[in-house]
CSV table of C-alpha atoms in Angstrom, one decimal:
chain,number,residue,atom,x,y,z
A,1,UNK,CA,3.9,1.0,10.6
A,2,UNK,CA,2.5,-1.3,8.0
A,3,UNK,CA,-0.1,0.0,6.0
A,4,UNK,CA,-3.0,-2.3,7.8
A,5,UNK,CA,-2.3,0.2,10.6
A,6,UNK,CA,-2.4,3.4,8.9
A,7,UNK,CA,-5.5,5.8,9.6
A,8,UNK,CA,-8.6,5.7,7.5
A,9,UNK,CA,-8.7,8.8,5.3
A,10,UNK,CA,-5.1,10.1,6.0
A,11,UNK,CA,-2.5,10.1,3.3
A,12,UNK,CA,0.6,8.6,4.5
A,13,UNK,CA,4.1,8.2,2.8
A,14,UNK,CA,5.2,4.4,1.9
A,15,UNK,CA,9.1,4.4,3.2
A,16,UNK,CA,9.8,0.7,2.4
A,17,UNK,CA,8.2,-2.2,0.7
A,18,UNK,CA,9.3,-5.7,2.2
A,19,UNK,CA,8.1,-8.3,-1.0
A,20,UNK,CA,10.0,-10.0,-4.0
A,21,UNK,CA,11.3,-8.4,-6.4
A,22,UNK,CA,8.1,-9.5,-9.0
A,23,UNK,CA,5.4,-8.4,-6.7
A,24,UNK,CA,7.4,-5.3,-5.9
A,25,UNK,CA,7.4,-4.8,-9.8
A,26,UNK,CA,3.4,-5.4,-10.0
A,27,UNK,CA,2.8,-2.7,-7.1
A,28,UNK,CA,4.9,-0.2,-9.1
A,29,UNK,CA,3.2,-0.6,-12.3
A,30,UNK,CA,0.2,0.3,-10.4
A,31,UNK,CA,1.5,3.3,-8.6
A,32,UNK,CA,2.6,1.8,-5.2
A,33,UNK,CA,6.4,2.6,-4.9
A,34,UNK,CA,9.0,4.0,-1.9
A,35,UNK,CA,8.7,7.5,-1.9
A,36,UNK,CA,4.9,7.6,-3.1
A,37,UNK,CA,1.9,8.9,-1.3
A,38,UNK,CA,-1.7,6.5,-0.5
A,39,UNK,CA,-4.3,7.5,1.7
A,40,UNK,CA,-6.5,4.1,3.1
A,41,UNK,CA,-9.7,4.6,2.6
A,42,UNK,CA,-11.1,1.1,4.1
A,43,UNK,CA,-10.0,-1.8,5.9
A,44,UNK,CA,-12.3,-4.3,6.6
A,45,UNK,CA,-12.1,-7.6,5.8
A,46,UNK,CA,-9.3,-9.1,4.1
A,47,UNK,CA,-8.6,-6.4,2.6
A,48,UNK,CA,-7.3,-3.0,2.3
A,49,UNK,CA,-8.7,-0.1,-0.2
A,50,UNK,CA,-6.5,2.8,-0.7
A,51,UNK,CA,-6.3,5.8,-3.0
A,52,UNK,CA,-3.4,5.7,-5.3
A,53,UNK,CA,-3.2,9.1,-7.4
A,54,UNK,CA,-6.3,9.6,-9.0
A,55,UNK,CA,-7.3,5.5,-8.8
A,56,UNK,CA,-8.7,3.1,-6.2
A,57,UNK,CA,-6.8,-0.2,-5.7
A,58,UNK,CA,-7.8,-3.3,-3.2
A,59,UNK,CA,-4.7,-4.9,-1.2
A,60,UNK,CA,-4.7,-8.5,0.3
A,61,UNK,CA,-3.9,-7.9,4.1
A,62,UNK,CA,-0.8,-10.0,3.2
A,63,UNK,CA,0.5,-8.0,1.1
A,64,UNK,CA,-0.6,-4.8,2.3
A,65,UNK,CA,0.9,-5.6,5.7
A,66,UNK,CA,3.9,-5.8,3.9
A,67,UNK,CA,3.9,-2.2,3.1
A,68,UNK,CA,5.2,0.1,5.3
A,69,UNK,CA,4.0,3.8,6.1
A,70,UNK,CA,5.1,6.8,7.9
C-alpha cells in the first residue's frame, strides 16, 4: 500500500520506492530506503509526517504516495 494509506502511529516496512533515481537518492540521504522502517505519525493536508529513526520528516502526498509499505 502506499504510504498515504498506512495507519497513523504504526511502523510499517517500505518494500519499494517508485521515483527517479535523484529523488530516490534525496530520500536515502534522509533515511527513507527499501528495507527501512517509518511509522506515520500525521496525514493531513498535503502532506505526510513520519518518524524516521530518531527524526521527524514531512512528505509531499506526491511523493509520499510514491512510497510503498507493507
Amino acid at each position: 500500500m502506499p504510504l498515504i494509506l498506512a495507519p497513523l502511529g504504526q511502523e510499517v516496512k517500505i518494500v519499494k520506492i517508485s521515483l527517479d533515481e535523484k529523488t530516490k537518492k534525496h530520500l536515502s540521504n534522509l533515511g527513507v530506503l527499501e528495507g527501512g522502517s517509518v511509522t506515520v505519525l500525521s496525514a493531513s493536508g498535503g502532506s505526510t509526517v513520519c518518524r524516521v529513526k530518531e527524526g521527524r520528516l514531512a512528505l509531499d502526498r506526491n511523493v509520499a504516495s510514491h512510497i510503498y509499505v507493507a
